[in-house]
Coordinates of C-alpha atoms in Angstrom, one line a residue:
Chain A
M1 CA 166.3 161.7 76.1
A2 CA 167.7 158.5 77.3
R3 CA 171.4 158.1 77.6
F4 CA 172.8 156.5 74.5
S5 CA 174.5 153.3 75.8
P6 CA 174.5 150.6 73.1
F7 CA 176.7 148.2 75.1
D8 CA 174.5 148.2 78.2
I9 CA 172.2 145.2 78.3
Q10 CA 169.9 146.8 80.7
A11 CA 169.6 150.1 78.9
R12 CA 166.4 150.6 76.8
P13 CA 166.3 153.3 74.1
N14 CA 163.1 155.4 74.3
R15 CA 160.6 155.4 71.6
L16 CA 162.0 158.2 69.5
L17 CA 165.5 157.0 69.8
G18 CA 164.4 153.4 68.9
Q19 CA 162.7 154.7 65.7
V20 CA 165.7 156.8 64.8
L21 CA 168.0 153.9 65.3
S22 CA 165.8 151.6 63.2
A23 CA 165.9 154.0 60.3
V24 CA 169.6 154.6 60.4
L25 CA 170.7 151.6 58.3
F26 CA 168.0 152.3 55.7
V27 CA 169.2 155.9 55.3
V28 CA 172.9 154.7 55.1
C29 CA 172.1 152.2 52.4
L30 CA 170.1 154.7 50.4
G31 CA 172.8 157.3 50.8
L32 CA 175.5 154.9 49.6
Y33 CA 173.4 153.9 46.6
M34 CA 172.8 157.5 45.7
H35 CA 176.5 158.3 46.0
A36 CA 177.5 155.3 44.0
S37 CA 175.0 156.1 41.3
K38 CA 176.2 159.7 41.1
V39 CA 179.9 158.7 40.8
R40 CA 179.1 156.2 38.1
H41 CA 176.9 158.6 36.2
A42 CA 179.6 161.3 36.4
E43 CA 181.9 158.8 34.5
N44 CA 179.2 157.5 32.1
P45 CA 175.8 159.3 31.9
E46 CA 174.3 156.1 30.3
D47 CA 175.4 153.8 33.1
R48 CA 172.9 151.0 33.8
I49 CA 174.6 149.2 36.6
V50 CA 173.5 151.7 39.3
P51 CA 170.5 153.4 37.8
N52 CA 169.7 156.9 39.1
A53 CA 166.2 158.0 40.2
Q54 CA 165.1 158.9 36.6
Q55 CA 166.1 155.5 35.2
L56 CA 164.4 153.7 38.1
R57 CA 161.3 155.7 37.5
S58 CA 161.2 154.6 33.8
G59 CA 162.0 151.1 34.9
V60 CA 159.0 151.1 37.3
H61 CA 156.9 152.6 34.6
A62 CA 157.9 149.9 32.1
S63 CA 157.2 147.2 34.7
V64 CA 154.0 148.4 36.1
L65 CA 152.3 149.9 33.0
E66 CA 153.7 148.2 30.0
P67 CA 153.3 144.5 28.7
A68 CA 156.1 142.1 29.1
E69 CA 156.4 141.0 25.5
E70 CA 155.7 142.7 22.2
D71 CA 153.0 140.1 21.4
D72 CA 151.2 140.5 24.7
Y73 CA 147.9 142.4 24.8
I74 CA 148.6 146.2 24.6
A75 CA 146.0 148.3 26.3
P76 CA 144.4 151.0 24.1
E77 CA 145.7 154.5 24.2
G78 CA 143.2 156.0 26.7
A79 CA 143.0 153.0 29.0
S80 CA 143.2 153.7 32.7
K81 CA 146.3 152.9 34.7
W82 CA 144.5 150.0 36.4
T83 CA 143.7 148.4 33.1
R84 CA 147.3 148.9 31.9
F85 CA 148.5 147.5 35.2
Q86 CA 146.5 144.4 34.7
H87 CA 148.3 143.7 31.4
S88 CA 151.7 144.8 32.7
M89 CA 154.8 142.8 33.0
I90 CA 154.9 142.8 36.8
W91 CA 151.3 141.7 37.0
K92 CA 151.8 138.8 34.6
D93 CA 154.9 137.7 36.4
T94 CA 153.4 138.1 39.9
A95 CA 150.4 136.1 38.8
S96 CA 152.6 133.2 37.4
S97 CA 154.8 133.1 40.5
G98 CA 151.8 133.6 42.8
R99 CA 150.1 130.6 41.2
R100 CA 153.1 128.4 41.8
F101 CA 153.5 129.7 45.3
G102 CA 149.8 129.1 46.1
I103 CA 149.8 125.6 44.7
S104 CA 152.8 124.8 46.9
L105 CA 151.2 126.2 50.0
L106 CA 148.1 124.0 49.2
L107 CA 150.4 121.0 48.8
F108 CA 151.8 121.6 52.2
L109 CA 148.4 120.9 53.8
P110 CA 148.6 117.1 53.3
A111 CA 152.2 117.3 54.5
I112 CA 151.1 119.0 57.7
L113 CA 148.4 116.4 58.3
L114 CA 151.0 113.7 57.6
A115 CA 153.3 115.3 60.2
L116 CA 150.4 115.4 62.7
H117 CA 149.8 111.7 62.2
I118 CA 153.5 110.8 62.4
G119 CA 153.7 112.8 65.7
L120 CA 150.7 111.2 67.3
Y121 CA 150.4 107.7 65.9
P122 CA 153.2 105.2 66.6
Y123 CA 152.5 103.2 63.5
F124 CA 152.8 106.3 61.2
N125 CA 155.9 107.2 63.1
A126 CA 157.4 103.9 62.4
G127 CA 156.5 104.0 58.8
F128 CA 157.3 107.5 57.8
M129 CA 159.8 109.1 60.3
R130 CA 163.1 107.7 58.9
F131 CA 162.0 108.3 55.3
V132 CA 161.2 112.0 56.2
L133 CA 164.6 112.3 58.1
F134 CA 166.4 110.8 55.0
F135 CA 164.6 113.2 52.6
D136 CA 165.3 116.1 54.8
K137 CA 169.0 115.6 54.3
I138 CA 168.8 115.7 50.5
V139 CA 169.7 119.0 49.0
A140 CA 166.6 119.9 47.0
L141 CA 168.5 121.8 44.3
S142 CA 170.6 118.8 43.6
L143 CA 167.4 117.1 42.5
L144 CA 166.5 119.8 40.0
P145 CA 168.0 118.1 37.0
I146 CA 166.2 114.9 38.0
L147 CA 163.0 116.8 38.3
F148 CA 163.3 118.4 34.9
I149 CA 164.1 115.1 33.4
A150 CA 161.2 113.4 35.2
F151 CA 158.5 116.1 35.0
G152 CA 159.7 118.2 32.1
I153 CA 160.3 121.9 32.5
D154 CA 156.7 122.8 33.0
E155 CA 155.0 123.9 36.3
L156 CA 155.1 120.4 37.9
S157 CA 159.0 120.3 38.3
K158 CA 159.1 123.8 39.8
I159 CA 156.3 123.0 42.3
A160 CA 157.9 119.6 43.1
L161 CA 161.2 121.4 43.8
I162 CA 159.4 123.7 46.3
F163 CA 157.7 120.8 47.9
I164 CA 160.8 118.7 48.2
G165 CA 162.8 121.6 49.4
V166 CA 160.4 122.7 52.2
A167 CA 158.1 119.9 53.0
P168 CA 160.5 117.7 55.0
T169 CA 161.6 120.5 57.2
L170 CA 158.0 121.6 57.7
I171 CA 157.0 118.0 58.6
L172 CA 159.8 117.6 61.1
D173 CA 158.9 120.9 62.6
V174 CA 155.2 120.0 62.9
I175 CA 156.2 116.6 64.5
Q176 CA 158.1 118.5 67.1
M177 CA 155.1 120.6 67.8
V178 CA 152.9 117.6 68.2
K179 CA 155.4 116.0 70.5
A180 CA 155.5 119.1 72.6
V181 CA 151.8 118.9 73.3
P182 CA 151.7 117.7 76.9
Q183 CA 150.8 114.0 77.2
E184 CA 148.3 115.0 79.9
Q185 CA 146.2 116.7 77.3
V186 CA 145.9 113.7 75.1
V187 CA 145.1 111.5 78.1
K188 CA 142.6 113.9 79.4
S189 CA 140.9 114.1 76.1
F190 CA 140.4 110.3 76.1
T191 CA 139.0 110.4 79.6
L192 CA 136.6 113.0 78.4
G193 CA 135.2 110.6 75.8
A194 CA 137.2 111.8 72.8
N195 CA 138.1 109.3 70.1
D196 CA 141.3 109.2 68.0
F197 CA 139.8 111.6 65.5
D198 CA 138.8 114.1 68.2
V199 CA 142.2 114.0 69.8
T200 CA 144.0 114.4 66.4
Y201 CA 142.0 117.2 65.0
R202 CA 140.1 118.8 67.8
V203 CA 142.7 118.8 70.5
V204 CA 146.2 118.5 69.1
L205 CA 145.7 120.2 65.7
R206 CA 143.8 123.1 67.3
Q207 CA 146.6 123.6 69.8
I208 CA 149.4 123.6 67.4
A209 CA 147.6 125.5 64.6
P210 CA 149.1 128.9 65.5
Q211 CA 152.6 127.4 65.6
I212 CA 152.1 125.7 62.2
I213 CA 151.2 129.2 60.8
N214 CA 154.3 130.6 62.4
S215 CA 156.3 127.8 60.9
L216 CA 154.8 128.6 57.5
R217 CA 155.8 132.2 58.0
L218 CA 159.4 131.2 58.7
N219 CA 159.4 129.0 55.6
L220 CA 158.2 131.8 53.3
K221 CA 161.7 132.7 52.3
P222 CA 162.8 129.1 51.6
I223 CA 159.6 128.6 49.5
M224 CA 160.5 131.7 47.4
L225 CA 164.1 130.6 47.2
F226 CA 163.1 127.3 45.6
L227 CA 160.5 129.0 43.4
F228 CA 163.1 131.5 42.2
A229 CA 165.6 128.7 41.5
G230 CA 163.1 126.8 39.4
E231 CA 162.0 129.9 37.5
M232 CA 165.5 131.2 36.8
I233 CA 166.5 127.9 35.3
A234 CA 163.4 127.0 33.2
A235 CA 160.4 129.2 32.9
S236 CA 158.7 131.6 30.4
D237 CA 157.2 133.9 33.0
G238 CA 157.5 134.7 36.7
L239 CA 159.2 137.2 38.8
A240 CA 162.5 135.3 39.0
Y241 CA 162.4 134.6 35.2
R242 CA 162.0 138.3 34.7
I243 CA 165.0 139.1 36.9
A244 CA 167.1 136.5 35.1
I245 CA 166.1 137.9 31.7
M246 CA 166.9 141.5 32.9
R247 CA 170.2 140.4 34.2
R248 CA 171.3 139.5 30.6
H249 CA 170.4 143.0 29.5
M250 CA 171.9 144.6 32.6
G251 CA 168.4 146.0 33.3
M252 CA 169.0 147.1 36.9
D253 CA 166.2 149.7 36.5
V254 CA 163.7 146.8 36.4
I255 CA 165.6 144.3 38.6
L256 CA 165.7 146.6 41.6
P257 CA 161.9 147.4 41.6
Y258 CA 161.3 143.6 41.2
V259 CA 163.5 142.9 44.2
L260 CA 161.6 145.4 46.3
W261 CA 158.2 144.1 45.0
V262 CA 159.1 140.5 45.9
A263 CA 160.1 141.7 49.4
L264 CA 156.9 143.7 49.8
L265 CA 154.8 140.7 48.6
L266 CA 156.5 138.5 51.2
F267 CA 156.1 141.1 53.8
L268 CA 152.3 141.3 53.0
V269 CA 151.9 137.5 53.0
D270 CA 153.7 137.4 56.4
L271 CA 151.6 140.1 57.8
S272 CA 148.4 138.4 56.6
L273 CA 149.4 135.2 58.3
R274 CA 150.4 137.1 61.5
L275 CA 147.0 138.9 61.6
L276 CA 145.2 135.6 60.8
N277 CA 147.0 133.9 63.7
K278 CA 146.2 136.8 66.1
R279 CA 142.5 136.8 65.1
M280 CA 142.0 133.0 65.0
H281 CA 144.1 132.2 68.1
P282 CA 143.9 135.0 70.6
W283 CA 144.9 132.6 73.3
F284 CA 148.2 131.9 71.7
Q285 CA 149.4 135.5 72.0
S286 CA 149.9 135.0 75.7
Chain B
M1 CA 150.3 105.6 117.8
V2 CA 148.5 102.5 118.7
S3 CA 146.1 104.4 120.8
V4 CA 145.3 106.7 117.9
I5 CA 144.3 103.9 115.8
E6 CA 142.4 102.0 118.6
Q7 CA 140.4 105.1 119.5
E8 CA 139.1 105.3 116.0
D9 CA 138.3 101.6 116.1
N10 CA 135.1 102.1 114.1
A11 CA 137.0 103.1 111.1
M12 CA 140.8 103.4 111.5
T13 CA 141.7 99.8 110.9
L14 CA 143.6 97.8 108.3
A15 CA 141.6 98.0 105.1
P16 CA 139.7 94.7 104.5
S17 CA 139.9 93.0 101.3
T18 CA 137.0 94.2 99.4
A19 CA 134.4 92.0 97.8
R20 CA 134.1 91.3 94.1
G21 CA 132.9 94.3 92.1
A22 CA 135.9 96.5 93.2
A23 CA 136.1 99.8 91.4
I24 CA 139.8 99.2 90.8
H25 CA 141.6 96.0 91.1
V26 CA 145.4 95.8 90.7
A27 CA 146.3 92.2 90.5
Q28 CA 149.9 91.1 91.0
V29 CA 151.1 94.0 89.0
S30 CA 154.9 94.4 88.4
V31 CA 156.5 97.1 86.3
S32 CA 160.1 97.0 85.2
Y33 CA 162.1 98.8 82.6
P34 CA 165.4 97.7 80.8
A35 CA 168.3 99.4 82.6
G36 CA 171.9 99.0 81.4
K37 CA 172.9 96.3 79.0
T38 CA 171.4 93.3 80.8
G39 CA 169.5 94.6 83.9
R40 CA 166.0 95.7 84.6
K41 CA 164.9 98.4 87.0
V42 CA 161.9 97.3 89.0
I43 CA 159.4 100.0 89.8
L44 CA 156.5 98.0 91.2
D45 CA 156.8 94.5 92.5
E46 CA 153.8 92.2 92.6
L47 CA 151.4 94.9 93.7
E48 CA 148.0 93.7 94.9
L49 CA 145.3 96.2 95.6
E50 CA 141.6 96.5 95.6
I51 CA 139.7 99.8 95.9
A52 CA 136.0 99.5 96.6
P53 CA 133.4 101.8 95.0
G54 CA 132.9 105.0 96.9
E55 CA 136.3 105.0 98.6
F56 CA 138.5 108.0 98.8
V57 CA 141.9 106.5 98.5
V58 CA 145.1 108.6 98.8
L59 CA 148.3 107.0 97.5
L60 CA 151.4 108.2 99.4
G61 CA 155.0 107.4 99.0
E62 CA 158.4 108.9 98.4
T63 CA 159.4 110.3 95.0
G64 CA 160.2 107.6 92.5
C65 CA 158.3 104.8 94.4
G66 CA 155.8 104.3 91.5
K67 CA 152.8 106.2 92.6
S68 CA 152.3 108.0 89.3
T69 CA 153.3 104.9 87.4
L70 CA 150.4 103.1 89.1
L71 CA 148.0 105.8 88.3
R72 CA 149.0 105.9 84.7
M73 CA 148.5 102.2 84.5
I74 CA 145.0 102.4 86.0
L75 CA 144.3 105.1 83.4
G76 CA 145.6 102.8 80.6
Q77 CA 148.4 105.1 79.7
E78 CA 151.0 102.5 80.5
R79 CA 150.9 98.7 80.6
P80 CA 152.1 96.5 83.5
T81 CA 155.0 94.2 82.7
T82 CA 153.1 91.4 84.5
G83 CA 149.8 91.3 86.1
E84 CA 146.5 92.8 85.3
I85 CA 144.5 95.9 86.2
T86 CA 140.7 96.0 86.0
V87 CA 138.5 99.1 86.4
A88 CA 134.8 98.6 87.0
G89 CA 135.3 95.0 86.1
R90 CA 137.0 95.6 82.8
K91 CA 140.6 95.0 82.0
V92 CA 142.4 98.2 81.4
E93 CA 144.0 98.2 77.9
R94 CA 143.9 101.8 76.8
V95 CA 142.9 105.2 78.1
S96 CA 139.1 105.6 78.0
A97 CA 136.3 107.6 79.7
A98 CA 136.1 104.9 82.4
C99 CA 138.0 107.2 84.7
G100 CA 138.0 110.9 85.2
Y101 CA 141.5 112.4 85.4
V102 CA 142.9 115.6 87.0
P103 CA 146.7 115.9 86.5
Q104 CA 148.9 118.4 88.3
K105 CA 149.3 120.7 85.4
Y106 CA 148.2 121.0 81.8
S107 CA 144.7 120.1 82.9
L108 CA 142.9 122.5 80.7
F109 CA 143.0 122.9 76.9
P110 CA 144.7 126.3 76.5
D111 CA 142.9 127.0 73.2
R112 CA 139.5 126.7 74.7
T113 CA 137.6 129.0 77.0
V114 CA 136.6 127.8 80.4
L115 CA 133.1 127.1 79.2
S116 CA 134.4 125.2 76.1
N117 CA 136.7 123.2 78.4
L118 CA 133.8 122.2 80.6
T119 CA 131.5 121.2 77.8
M120 CA 134.1 119.4 75.7
G121 CA 133.6 116.1 77.5
P122 CA 129.8 115.7 77.2
L123 CA 129.7 117.2 73.7
T124 CA 132.5 115.1 72.4
S125 CA 131.3 111.9 73.9
G126 CA 127.6 112.7 73.2
Y127 CA 127.9 113.7 69.6
H128 CA 130.9 112.8 67.4
I129 CA 131.8 115.2 64.6
L130 CA 129.1 114.2 62.0
G131 CA 126.5 113.6 64.8
R132 CA 126.6 117.3 65.4
L133 CA 124.6 117.9 62.2
K134 CA 121.7 116.0 63.9
P135 CA 118.7 118.2 65.0
G136 CA 119.0 117.3 68.6
F137 CA 122.5 118.6 69.0
R138 CA 121.6 122.3 69.6
A139 CA 119.3 121.5 72.4
F140 CA 121.9 119.0 73.9
R141 CA 124.5 121.7 73.7
K142 CA 122.3 124.2 75.4
Q143 CA 121.6 121.8 78.2
V144 CA 125.3 121.0 78.6
R145 CA 126.2 124.6 78.7
E146 CA 123.7 125.2 81.5
Q147 CA 125.1 122.3 83.4
A148 CA 128.6 123.7 82.9
M149 CA 127.5 127.1 84.3
Q150 CA 126.0 125.5 87.3
K151 CA 129.2 123.5 87.8
L152 CA 131.3 126.6 87.5
E153 CA 129.3 128.4 90.1
R154 CA 129.4 125.3 92.3
M155 CA 133.2 125.5 92.1
G156 CA 133.2 129.1 93.3
L157 CA 133.8 130.7 90.0
H158 CA 131.8 133.5 88.4
A159 CA 129.7 133.4 85.3
A160 CA 132.1 136.0 83.7
D161 CA 135.0 133.5 84.1
A162 CA 133.2 131.2 81.5
E163 CA 134.5 133.2 78.6
K164 CA 138.1 133.4 79.9
Y165 CA 141.0 131.3 78.6
P166 CA 142.8 129.2 81.1
H167 CA 145.9 131.4 81.1
Q168 CA 143.7 134.3 82.3
L169 CA 142.9 132.3 85.5
S170 CA 145.0 131.7 88.7
G171 CA 146.4 128.3 89.4
G172 CA 143.8 127.6 92.0
M173 CA 141.0 128.6 89.6
Q174 CA 142.4 126.5 86.8
Q175 CA 142.4 123.4 89.1
R176 CA 138.8 124.1 90.1
V177 CA 137.9 124.2 86.4
A178 CA 139.9 121.0 85.9
I179 CA 138.0 119.3 88.6
A180 CA 134.7 120.6 87.2
Q181 CA 135.7 119.5 83.8
A182 CA 136.3 115.9 85.0
L183 CA 133.1 116.0 87.0
M184 CA 131.0 117.0 84.0
M185 CA 131.4 113.5 82.7
K186 CA 129.9 112.2 86.0
P187 CA 132.8 109.7 86.4
E188 CA 132.4 106.8 88.8
I189 CA 136.2 106.8 89.3
L190 CA 138.3 110.0 89.5
L191 CA 142.1 109.8 89.4
M192 CA 144.0 112.8 90.6
D193 CA 147.7 113.0 90.2
E194 CA 149.2 115.5 92.7
A195 CA 146.4 117.8 91.6
F196 CA 147.0 120.4 94.3
S197 CA 150.8 120.2 94.5
A198 CA 151.5 123.4 92.6
L199 CA 149.1 125.6 94.7
D200 CA 149.7 127.9 97.6
P201 CA 148.7 126.6 101.0
G202 CA 145.5 128.7 101.2
T203 CA 144.2 127.7 97.8
R204 CA 145.2 124.2 98.5
A205 CA 143.2 124.1 101.7
S206 CA 140.1 125.5 100.1
L207 CA 140.3 123.0 97.2
Q208 CA 140.8 120.2 99.7
K209 CA 137.6 121.2 101.5
M210 CA 135.8 121.5 98.1
L211 CA 136.9 118.1 97.0
R212 CA 135.8 116.5 100.2
T213 CA 132.4 118.1 100.0
I214 CA 132.0 116.9 96.4
W215 CA 133.0 113.4 97.4
L216 CA 130.6 113.4 100.4
E217 CA 127.8 114.5 98.1
T218 CA 128.2 112.1 95.2
K219 CA 130.6 109.5 96.6
P220 CA 132.7 108.7 93.5
T221 CA 135.7 106.5 93.9
I222 CA 138.7 108.8 94.1
L223 CA 142.3 107.8 93.9
F224 CA 144.4 110.7 94.8
V225 CA 148.2 110.8 94.5
T226 CA 150.1 113.1 96.8
H227 CA 153.3 113.7 98.7
N228 CA 151.6 115.5 101.4
T229 CA 150.7 113.3 104.4
A230 CA 148.5 116.0 106.1
E231 CA 146.5 116.4 102.9
A232 CA 146.1 112.6 102.7
L233 CA 144.8 112.4 106.3
F234 CA 142.3 115.2 105.7
L235 CA 141.0 113.9 102.4
A236 CA 141.2 110.1 102.6
T237 CA 139.0 107.4 103.8
R238 CA 141.9 105.1 103.1
I239 CA 145.6 105.7 102.8
I240 CA 147.9 103.4 100.8
V241 CA 151.6 103.9 101.3
L242 CA 153.9 102.6 98.6
A243 CA 157.6 102.0 99.7
K244 CA 160.6 100.5 98.0
Q245 CA 162.0 97.2 99.2
T246 CA 165.5 97.4 100.6
T247 CA 166.2 93.6 101.1
P248 CA 169.0 92.4 98.8
G249 CA 167.6 90.6 95.8
R250 CA 164.2 92.3 96.1
C251 CA 163.5 95.7 94.6
G252 CA 160.6 97.7 93.4
A253 CA 157.8 99.3 95.6
R254 CA 155.1 97.4 97.4
V255 CA 152.2 98.4 99.6
A256 CA 153.9 99.2 102.9
L257 CA 150.8 100.5 104.7
D258 CA 147.1 100.2 103.9
L259 CA 145.1 102.2 106.5
K260 CA 141.4 102.8 106.8
L261 CA 140.4 106.2 108.2
P262 CA 137.1 107.7 109.4
D263 CA 134.9 109.1 106.7
T264 CA 135.0 112.4 108.4
G265 CA 138.7 112.9 107.6
M266 CA 141.4 114.0 110.0
S267 CA 143.0 117.3 110.7
L268 CA 145.6 118.7 113.1
K269 CA 142.9 121.0 114.6
K270 CA 140.5 118.2 115.4
H271 CA 142.9 115.4 116.3
G272 CA 146.0 117.2 117.7
Q273 CA 148.8 114.9 118.8
E274 CA 147.0 111.8 117.3
F275 CA 147.2 113.4 113.9
L276 CA 150.9 114.2 114.3
D277 CA 151.6 110.7 115.5
L278 CA 149.9 109.3 112.5
V279 CA 151.8 111.6 110.2
D280 CA 155.0 110.3 111.7
H281 CA 153.9 106.8 111.3
I282 CA 153.0 107.1 107.7
E283 CA 156.2 109.0 106.9
L284 CA 158.4 106.3 108.6
C285 CA 156.5 103.6 106.6
S286 CA 157.1 105.4 103.4
Q287 CA 160.8 105.2 103.9
G288 CA 161.0 101.5 103.1
F289 CA 158.9 98.5 102.8
E290 CA 160.8 96.4 105.4
A291 CA 160.9 99.2 107.9
A292 CA 157.1 99.7 107.5
A293 CA 156.5 96.0 108.0
E294 CA 158.5 96.1 111.3
L295 CA 156.7 99.2 112.5
T296 CA 153.3 98.0 111.7
A297 CA 154.0 94.5 113.2
N298 CA 153.7 96.1 116.6
F299 CA 150.2 97.3 115.8
E300 CA 147.9 94.4 116.2
G301 CA 145.2 94.3 113.5
N302 CA 146.9 97.0 111.4
V303 CA 149.5 95.0 109.6
R304 CA 149.1 94.1 106.0

């Protein structure tokens, strides 16, 4: 086994040691949680602040197999788990949050194209750059009341919040990517008979596409942050709405599975984007 | 030095002013940029230059004397402060397919395979995006791909390299592909900006030979920017040296030496001491416009 030398920059843990080290903090957290749960349950067997394994199991069961509200569709007695899952609380909330998340991602497409043009075309740059820089400095959450007043408390205000919160940063990021494309490539394209459209979409966009996907990956958390802010303040469904509701009832047995579920969803979206990038842009990996 | 030039009297003379129909004409071009609060930094000062079709011109000069600026202006990437540049009789106003271009680096599109890099020019200029839906496109693409494979082979690369990405090739191979990419457009004028500077001596020598062979076969007009005097003497049929002026009140670079060379090129192996003398002369000329004028004033018929 390699010598354990954490303060040696040139030391490399071997594979086994690396895996053990990466698991240590998870085990420590789990141990601390279980200890805290045991202590609290020794004082109060009905404690809901730090639910034990049994409470968590029933929380997961309620989330995954039971409907959210009493007036929601209730699957018949002998229905399969899959059928019950499709009418469950977590499914309903995931679908609602997912819809908002998906619409926001779609809205980023025109923002990315705008950034591409700002980065490449001097006239676009002159017209939009300062406005984007100004908007980037506005704290999106401070606009929330204005959005609720202007658009009501429906979907539009929540999606607008995500867009306003993330789009300026994304646009500035893409502009930097465009500017980083060597000028030689643009000039060469023109000498090869390309027109402005070709240079924009078939040279520059193609080259920065993997970086745009990486930028979206890095922005997944801010997107979720603004989504959660919107849902926690005004929504009738959604993952953050459920967490906010459960907080009122101190329903940690549901909140904790929800938190882990959101993390898993984000991990899966990130993984999908990473794999998509790897498959679509093999040249970028180098 | 004089003898060197006199012995090659059939070719090695002051370049004559070419007739109308020059491939490239740089007319009284000056370039300056704002510097400080009130001043301007002059890069090129009333430059006058004509390059005839089929010439292989190498532009030499010290760092910062404006060689690359001149090349960028001929490309259309930059505009002169005063004066005018025409390429094939047309005033240069923007970058176009009038000239082929091989830069020192970033020559190839990293997201495309070698084959895609080679075919990009003809396919893009032949069929724009919606035109690719036309029935003739497939046949055209097939034809272009065949040409690209031939060109690849001609450049000394293997068919298997066609599907590689640029990062999978060595620097020398990348520049071979870059030259092939430019040649796929069959340019009448080829601009090369220190295209071999980043290569090792062996690769550089083989690319120099290859470029000369290509030039001898098809005789495009080539304007090649380099720092390397030996490379210039080997490649060029004409060497233009830019040098900064040192007289108080004058600044910016001008043509310090304009030398016509034999079509066969010059090398140390073939020309020995004459080659070395010429290298010395060129390098002295590149140190300053006034010094160059003084030096060349002694050589009858070689002063410009």
